[in-house]
PDB file of C-alpha atoms in Angstrom:
ATOM      1  CA  MET A   1     108.364 251.093 141.913  1.00 52.00           C
ATOM      2  CA  THR A   2     109.230 247.637 143.273  1.00 55.00           C
ATOM      3  CA  THR A   3     107.115 244.931 144.826  1.00 58.00           C
ATOM      4  CA  PRO A   4     107.643 243.679 148.397  1.00 65.00           C
ATOM      5  CA  ARG A   5     109.785 240.816 147.033  1.00 65.00           C
ATOM      6  CA  GLY A   6     112.065 243.204 145.163  1.00 66.00           C
ATOM      7  CA  PHE A   7     110.709 242.740 141.644  1.00 71.00           C
ATOM      8  CA  ARG A   8     109.966 245.709 139.445  1.00 72.00           C
ATOM      9  CA  ASP A   9     106.274 246.531 138.937  1.00 72.00           C
ATOM     10  CA  ARG A  10     105.648 246.243 135.211  1.00 72.00           C
ATOM     11  CA  ALA A  11     102.050 247.440 135.282  1.00 73.00           C
ATOM     12  CA  ASP A  12     102.928 250.857 133.842  1.00 75.00           C
ATOM     13  CA  ASP A  13     105.345 249.598 131.126  1.00 79.00           C
ATOM     14  CA  SER A  14     104.263 249.841 127.511  1.00 80.00           C
ATOM     15  CA  LEU A  15     103.684 246.807 125.315  1.00 79.00           C
ATOM     16  CA  LEU A  16     106.803 247.516 123.259  1.00 82.00           C
ATOM     17  CA  THR A  17     108.930 247.738 126.406  1.00 81.00           C
ATOM     18  CA  LEU A  18     107.584 244.412 127.614  1.00 78.00           C
ATOM     19  CA  LEU A  19     108.126 242.791 124.208  1.00 84.00           C
ATOM     20  CA  GLY A  20     111.655 244.193 124.098  1.00 84.00           C
ATOM     21  CA  GLU A  21     112.517 242.486 127.379  1.00 84.00           C
ATOM     22  CA  ILE A  22     111.383 239.015 126.235  1.00 85.00           C
ATOM     23  CA  PRO A  23     114.763 237.982 124.738  1.00 88.00           C
ATOM     24  CA  GLU A  24     116.577 238.900 127.957  1.00 88.00           C
ATOM     25  CA  LEU A  25     114.014 237.052 130.068  1.00 84.00           C
ATOM     26  CA  ILE A  26     114.273 233.964 127.879  1.00 87.00           C
ATOM     27  CA  ARG A  27     118.079 234.122 128.007  1.00 90.00           C
ATOM     28  CA  ASN A  28     117.979 234.387 131.809  1.00 88.00           C
ATOM     29  CA  LEU A  29     115.551 231.475 131.978  1.00 86.00           C
ATOM     30  CA  VAL A  30     117.734 229.289 129.749  1.00 86.00           C
ATOM     31  CA  ILE A  31     120.867 230.142 131.752  1.00 90.00           C
ATOM     32  CA  ALA A  32     119.061 229.379 135.023  1.00 87.00           C
ATOM     33  CA  GLU A  33     117.848 226.032 133.666  1.00 88.00           C
ATOM     34  CA  ILE A  34     121.330 225.101 132.447  1.00 89.00           C
ATOM     35  CA  ASP A  35     122.830 226.028 135.813  1.00 88.00           C
ATOM     36  CA  ALA A  36     120.183 223.933 137.583  1.00 87.00           C
ATOM     37  CA  ALA A  37     120.930 220.998 135.274  1.00 86.00           C
ATOM     38  CA  LYS A  38     124.670 221.345 135.960  1.00 89.00           C
ATOM     39  CA  ALA A  39     124.064 221.377 139.703  1.00 88.00           C
ATOM     40  CA  TRP A  40     121.784 218.333 139.461  1.00 87.00           C
ATOM     41  CA  LEU A  41     124.313 216.482 137.313  1.00 87.00           C
ATOM     42  CA  ALA A  42     127.156 217.281 139.727  1.00 89.00           C
ATOM     43  CA  LYS A  43     125.175 216.037 142.735  1.00 89.00           C
ATOM     44  CA  THR A  44     124.019 212.942 140.872  1.00 88.00           C
ATOM     45  CA  ALA A  45     127.538 212.124 139.685  1.00 89.00           C
ATOM     46  CA  LYS A  46     128.915 212.573 143.191  1.00 91.00           C
ATOM     47  CA  ASP A  47     126.230 210.341 144.721  1.00 90.00           C
ATOM     48  CA  GLY A  48     126.714 207.779 141.955  1.00 88.00           C
ATOM     49  CA  GLY A  49     130.466 207.751 142.511  1.00 90.00           C
ATOM     50  CA  TRP A  50     130.115 207.220 146.231  1.00 92.00           C
ATOM     51  CA  GLY A  51     127.453 204.566 145.653  1.00 89.00           C
ATOM     52  CA  ALA A  52     129.734 202.720 143.221  1.00 90.00           C
ATOM     53  CA  LEU A  53     132.609 202.927 145.693  1.00 92.00           C
ATOM     54  CA  TRP A  54     130.541 201.428 148.520  1.00 92.00           C
ATOM     55  CA  ALA A  55     129.132 198.749 146.203  1.00 90.00           C
ATOM     56  CA  PHE A  56     132.692 197.852 145.179  1.00 93.00           C
ATOM     57  CA  ALA A  57     133.700 197.674 148.844  1.00 93.00           C
ATOM     58  CA  ALA A  58     130.763 195.356 149.565  1.00 91.00           C
ATOM     59  CA  LEU A  59     131.687 193.120 146.630  1.00 90.00           C
ATOM     60  CA  PHE A  60     135.315 193.067 147.794  1.00 94.00           C
ATOM     61  CA  VAL A  61     134.292 191.856 151.245  1.00 92.00           C
ATOM     62  CA  LEU A  62     131.888 189.336 149.715  1.00 90.00           C
ATOM     63  CA  PHE A  63     134.651 188.071 147.417  1.00 92.00           C
ATOM     64  CA  TRP A  64     136.835 187.261 150.409  1.00 93.00           C
ATOM     65  CA  SER A  65     133.996 185.870 152.513  1.00 92.00           C
ATOM     66  CA  VAL A  66     133.157 183.116 150.015  1.00 90.00           C
ATOM     67  CA  PRO A  67     136.448 181.226 150.620  1.00 91.00           C
ATOM     68  CA  VAL A  68     135.973 181.621 154.361  1.00 93.00           C
ATOM     69  CA  PHE A  69     132.511 180.088 154.118  1.00 92.00           C
ATOM     70  CA  GLY A  70     133.864 177.280 151.934  1.00 91.00           C
ATOM     71  CA  THR A  71     136.564 176.562 154.501  1.00 93.00           C
ATOM     72  CA  PHE A  72     133.912 176.529 157.206  1.00 94.00           C
ATOM     73  CA  VAL A  73     131.808 174.002 155.288  1.00 93.00           C
ATOM     74  CA  ILE A  74     134.842 171.841 154.507  1.00 93.00           C
ATOM     75  CA  ALA A  75     135.867 171.886 158.176  1.00 94.00           C
ATOM     76  CA  GLY A  76     132.337 170.941 159.215  1.00 93.00           C
ATOM     77  CA  LEU A  77     132.078 168.080 156.728  1.00 93.00           C
ATOM     78  CA  SER A  78     135.544 166.824 157.641  1.00 92.00           C
ATOM     79  CA  SER A  79     134.216 165.747 161.019  1.00 93.00           C
ATOM     80  CA  TRP A  80     132.293 162.956 159.196  1.00 93.00           C
ATOM     81  CA  TRP A  81     134.344 162.497 156.008  1.00 94.00           C
ATOM     82  CA  PRO A  82     138.034 162.799 155.181  1.00 94.00           C
ATOM     83  CA  VAL A  83     139.195 166.355 154.426  1.00 93.00           C
ATOM     84  CA  TRP A  84     139.889 165.616 150.754  1.00 93.00           C
ATOM     85  CA  LEU A  85     136.360 164.256 150.236  1.00 95.00           C
ATOM     86  CA  SER A  86     134.829 167.253 152.015  1.00 94.00           C
ATOM     87  CA  ALA A  87     136.808 169.611 149.780  1.00 93.00           C
ATOM     88  CA  LEU A  88     135.690 167.764 146.628  1.00 95.00           C
ATOM     89  CA  VAL A  89     132.037 167.830 147.682  1.00 94.00           C
ATOM     90  CA  VAL A  90     132.189 171.590 148.351  1.00 92.00           C
ATOM     91  CA  PHE A  91     134.032 172.188 145.059  1.00 93.00           C
ATOM     92  CA  PHE A  92     131.473 170.297 142.980  1.00 95.00           C
ATOM     93  CA  ALA A  93     128.587 171.946 144.828  1.00 93.00           C
ATOM     94  CA  MET A  94     130.065 175.355 143.936  1.00 91.00           C
ATOM     95  CA  LEU A  95     130.447 174.255 140.303  1.00 93.00           C
ATOM     96  CA  ILE A  96     126.781 173.240 140.192  1.00 95.00           C
ATOM     97  CA  VAL A  97     125.681 176.555 141.725  1.00 91.00           C
ATOM     98  CA  THR A  98     127.894 178.428 139.224  1.00 91.00           C
ATOM     99  CA  ALA A  99     126.364 176.515 136.313  1.00 94.00           C
ATOM    100  CA  VAL A 100     122.825 177.287 137.508  1.00 94.00           C
ATOM    101  CA  PHE A 101     123.645 180.996 137.841  1.00 92.00           C
ATOM    102  CA  ALA A 102     125.245 181.010 134.375  1.00 93.00           C
ATOM    103  CA  ILE A 103     122.174 179.382 132.813  1.00 95.00           C
ATOM    104  CA  ILE A 104     119.879 181.914 134.487  1.00 94.00           C
ATOM    105  CA  GLY A 105     122.100 184.737 133.198  1.00 89.00           C
ATOM    106  CA  VAL A 106     122.020 183.387 129.644  1.00 91.00           C
ATOM    107  CA  VAL A 107     118.214 183.177 129.784  1.00 90.00           C
ATOM    108  CA  TYR A 108     118.001 186.830 130.807  1.00 87.00           C
ATOM    109  CA  PHE A 109     120.458 187.913 128.102  1.00 84.00           C
ATOM    110  CA  ARG A 110     118.400 186.079 125.498  1.00 84.00           C
ATOM    111  CA  ARG A 111     115.343 188.026 126.628  1.00 82.00           C
ATOM    112  CA  ILE A 112     117.148 191.234 125.669  1.00 77.00           C
ATOM    113  CA  GLY A 113     117.497 190.057 122.094  1.00 72.00           C
ATOM    114  CA  GLU A 114     113.850 189.026 121.901  1.00 72.00           C
ATOM    115  CA  ARG A 115     112.507 192.400 122.981  1.00 70.00           C
ATOM    116  CA  ARG A 116     111.455 194.868 120.389  1.00 67.00           C
ATOM    117  CA  ASN A 117     113.447 198.061 120.278  1.00 68.00           C
ATOM    118  CA  PRO A 118     111.187 201.149 120.568  1.00 68.00           C
ATOM    119  CA  VAL A 119     113.060 202.839 117.734  1.00 68.00           C
ATOM    120  CA  GLN A 120     112.421 199.842 115.492  1.00 70.00           C
ATOM    121  CA  SER A 121     108.762 199.927 116.479  1.00 69.00           C
ATOM    122  CA  ILE A 122     108.491 203.595 115.510  1.00 71.00           C
ATOM    123  CA  ALA A 123     110.266 202.916 112.213  1.00 76.00           C
ATOM    124  CA  LEU A 124     107.845 200.075 111.494  1.00 76.00           C
ATOM    125  CA  ASP A 125     104.865 202.332 112.278  1.00 70.00           C
ATOM    126  CA  VAL A 126     106.187 205.039 109.959  1.00 78.00           C
ATOM    127  CA  LYS A 127     106.730 202.457 107.217  1.00 83.00           C
ATOM    128  CA  GLU A 128     103.162 201.158 107.579  1.00 79.00           C
ATOM    129  CA  VAL A 129     101.747 204.677 107.427  1.00 76.00           C
ATOM    130  CA  ARG A 130     103.769 205.369 104.261  1.00 82.00           C
ATOM    131  CA  ASP A 131     102.528 202.142 102.682  1.00 82.00           C
ATOM    132  CA  GLU A 132      98.921 203.117 103.409  1.00 74.00           C
ATOM    133  CA  LEU A 133      99.353 206.527 101.781  1.00 69.00           C
TER     134      LEU A 133
END
Protein backbone atom coordinates (compact mmCIF):
# COMPACT_ATOMS: atom_id res chain seq x y z
CA MET A 1 0.00 0.00 0.00
CA THR A 2 1.30 3.49 -0.83
CA THR A 3 0.57 6.87 0.67
CA PRO A 4 -0.98 9.74 -1.33
CA ARG A 5 2.53 11.11 -2.01
CA GLY A 6 3.72 7.80 -3.43
CA PHE A 7 5.71 6.52 -0.46
CA ARG A 8 5.31 2.97 0.76
CA ASP A 9 3.38 2.54 4.02
CA ARG A 10 5.79 0.89 6.44
CA ALA A 11 3.31 0.44 9.27
CA ASP A 12 2.97 -3.31 8.66
CA ASP A 13 6.71 -4.03 8.15
CA SER A 14 8.54 -6.00 10.81
CA LEU A 15 11.35 -4.54 12.90
CA LEU A 16 13.96 -6.66 11.13
CA THR A 17 12.74 -5.48 7.73
CA LEU A 18 12.96 -1.87 8.84
CA LEU A 19 16.43 -2.39 10.33
CA GLY A 20 17.55 -4.12 7.14
CA GLU A 21 16.60 -1.07 5.07
CA ILE A 22 18.63 1.39 7.19
CA PRO A 23 21.90 0.98 5.21
CA GLU A 24 20.11 1.66 1.92
CA LEU A 25 18.33 4.69 3.38
CA ILE A 26 21.58 6.07 4.76
CA ARG A 27 23.32 5.47 1.42
CA ASN A 28 20.51 7.28 -0.41
CA LEU A 29 20.69 10.15 2.07
CA VAL A 30 24.46 10.49 1.67
CA ILE A 31 24.21 10.39 -2.14
CA ALA A 32 21.44 13.02 -2.08
CA GLU A 33 23.51 15.27 0.19
CA ILE A 34 26.59 14.91 -2.02
CA ASP A 35 24.53 15.71 -5.12
CA ALA A 36 23.07 18.77 -3.38
CA ALA A 37 26.57 19.90 -2.39
CA LYS A 38 27.79 19.45 -5.98
CA ALA A 39 24.89 21.49 -7.31
CA TRP A 40 25.50 24.23 -4.73
CA LEU A 41 29.21 24.28 -5.52
CA ALA A 42 28.56 24.49 -9.27
CA LYS A 43 26.13 27.40 -8.85
CA THR A 44 28.45 29.17 -6.43
CA ALA A 45 31.46 28.73 -8.71
CA LYS A 46 29.50 30.02 -11.69
CA ASP A 47 28.26 33.07 -9.77
CA GLY A 48 31.75 33.68 -8.39
CA GLY A 49 33.26 33.47 -11.86
CA TRP A 50 30.79 35.93 -13.31
CA GLY A 51 31.24 38.22 -10.31
CA ALA A 52 35.02 38.16 -10.74
CA LEU A 53 34.65 38.89 -14.45
CA TRP A 54 32.44 41.93 -13.83
CA ALA A 55 34.73 43.15 -11.03
CA PHE A 56 37.69 42.85 -13.41
CA ALA A 57 35.76 44.80 -16.05
CA ALA A 58 35.00 47.54 -13.51
CA LEU A 59 38.65 47.72 -12.48
CA PHE A 60 39.70 47.87 -16.14
CA VAL A 61 37.43 50.86 -16.76
CA LEU A 62 38.59 52.49 -13.53
CA PHE A 63 42.23 51.95 -14.54
CA TRP A 64 41.68 53.90 -17.75
CA SER A 65 39.53 56.58 -16.13
CA VAL A 66 42.26 57.68 -13.72
CA PRO A 67 44.48 59.12 -16.51
CA VAL A 68 41.46 60.83 -18.01
CA PHE A 69 40.68 62.47 -14.68
CA GLY A 70 44.34 63.48 -14.28
CA THR A 71 44.29 65.06 -17.73
CA PHE A 72 41.11 66.89 -16.80
CA VAL A 73 42.70 68.28 -13.63
CA ILE A 74 45.88 69.25 -15.47
CA ALA A 75 43.84 71.01 -18.16
CA GLY A 76 41.84 72.85 -15.50
CA LEU A 77 44.92 73.96 -13.58
CA SER A 78 46.69 75.01 -16.77
CA SER A 79 44.25 77.89 -17.12
CA TRP A 80 46.00 79.53 -14.11
CA TRP A 81 49.47 77.94 -14.21
CA PRO A 82 51.73 76.73 -17.01
CA VAL A 83 50.98 73.19 -18.22
CA TRP A 84 54.25 71.77 -16.88
CA LEU A 85 53.55 73.13 -13.38
CA SER A 86 49.99 71.77 -13.46
CA ALA A 87 51.30 68.34 -14.44
CA LEU A 88 53.87 68.38 -11.62
CA VAL A 89 51.28 69.39 -9.04
CA VAL A 90 48.93 66.58 -10.13
CA PHE A 91 51.82 64.08 -10.18
CA PHE A 92 52.96 64.92 -6.65
CA ALA A 93 49.37 64.92 -5.38
CA MET A 94 48.95 61.39 -6.77
CA LEU A 95 52.23 60.34 -5.12
CA ILE A 96 50.99 61.64 -1.77
CA VAL A 97 47.66 59.83 -2.14
CA THR A 98 49.52 56.63 -3.11
CA ALA A 99 51.76 56.91 -0.05
CA VAL A 100 48.75 57.39 2.25
CA PHE A 101 47.00 54.35 0.76
CA ALA A 102 50.19 52.28 1.10
CA ILE A 103 50.58 53.25 4.77
CA ILE A 104 46.95 52.34 5.48
CA GLY A 105 47.48 48.98 3.74
CA VAL A 106 50.60 48.24 5.79
CA VAL A 107 48.71 49.02 9.00
CA TYR A 108 45.99 46.54 8.07
CA PHE A 109 48.53 43.86 7.12
CA ARG A 110 50.25 44.30 10.47
CA ARG A 111 46.92 43.70 12.19
CA ILE A 112 46.81 40.26 10.59
CA GLY A 113 50.07 39.30 12.25
CA GLU A 114 48.91 40.57 15.63
CA ARG A 115 45.73 38.51 15.68
CA ARG A 116 45.71 35.22 17.44
CA ASN A 117 45.12 32.21 15.26
CA PRO A 118 42.18 30.10 16.52
CA VAL A 119 44.20 26.92 16.04
CA GLN A 120 46.98 28.33 18.19
CA SER A 121 44.42 29.30 20.81
CA ILE A 122 43.05 25.75 20.91
CA ALA A 123 46.57 24.33 21.13
CA LEU A 124 47.33 26.67 24.03
CA ASP A 125 44.12 25.61 25.81
CA VAL A 126 44.97 21.93 25.37
CA LYS A 127 48.48 22.57 26.69
CA GLU A 128 47.12 24.35 29.77
CA VAL A 129 44.68 21.52 30.47
CA ARG A 130 47.52 18.98 30.18
CA ASP A 131 49.67 21.02 32.56
CA GLU A 132 46.85 21.10 35.12
CA LEU A 133 46.41 17.32 34.98
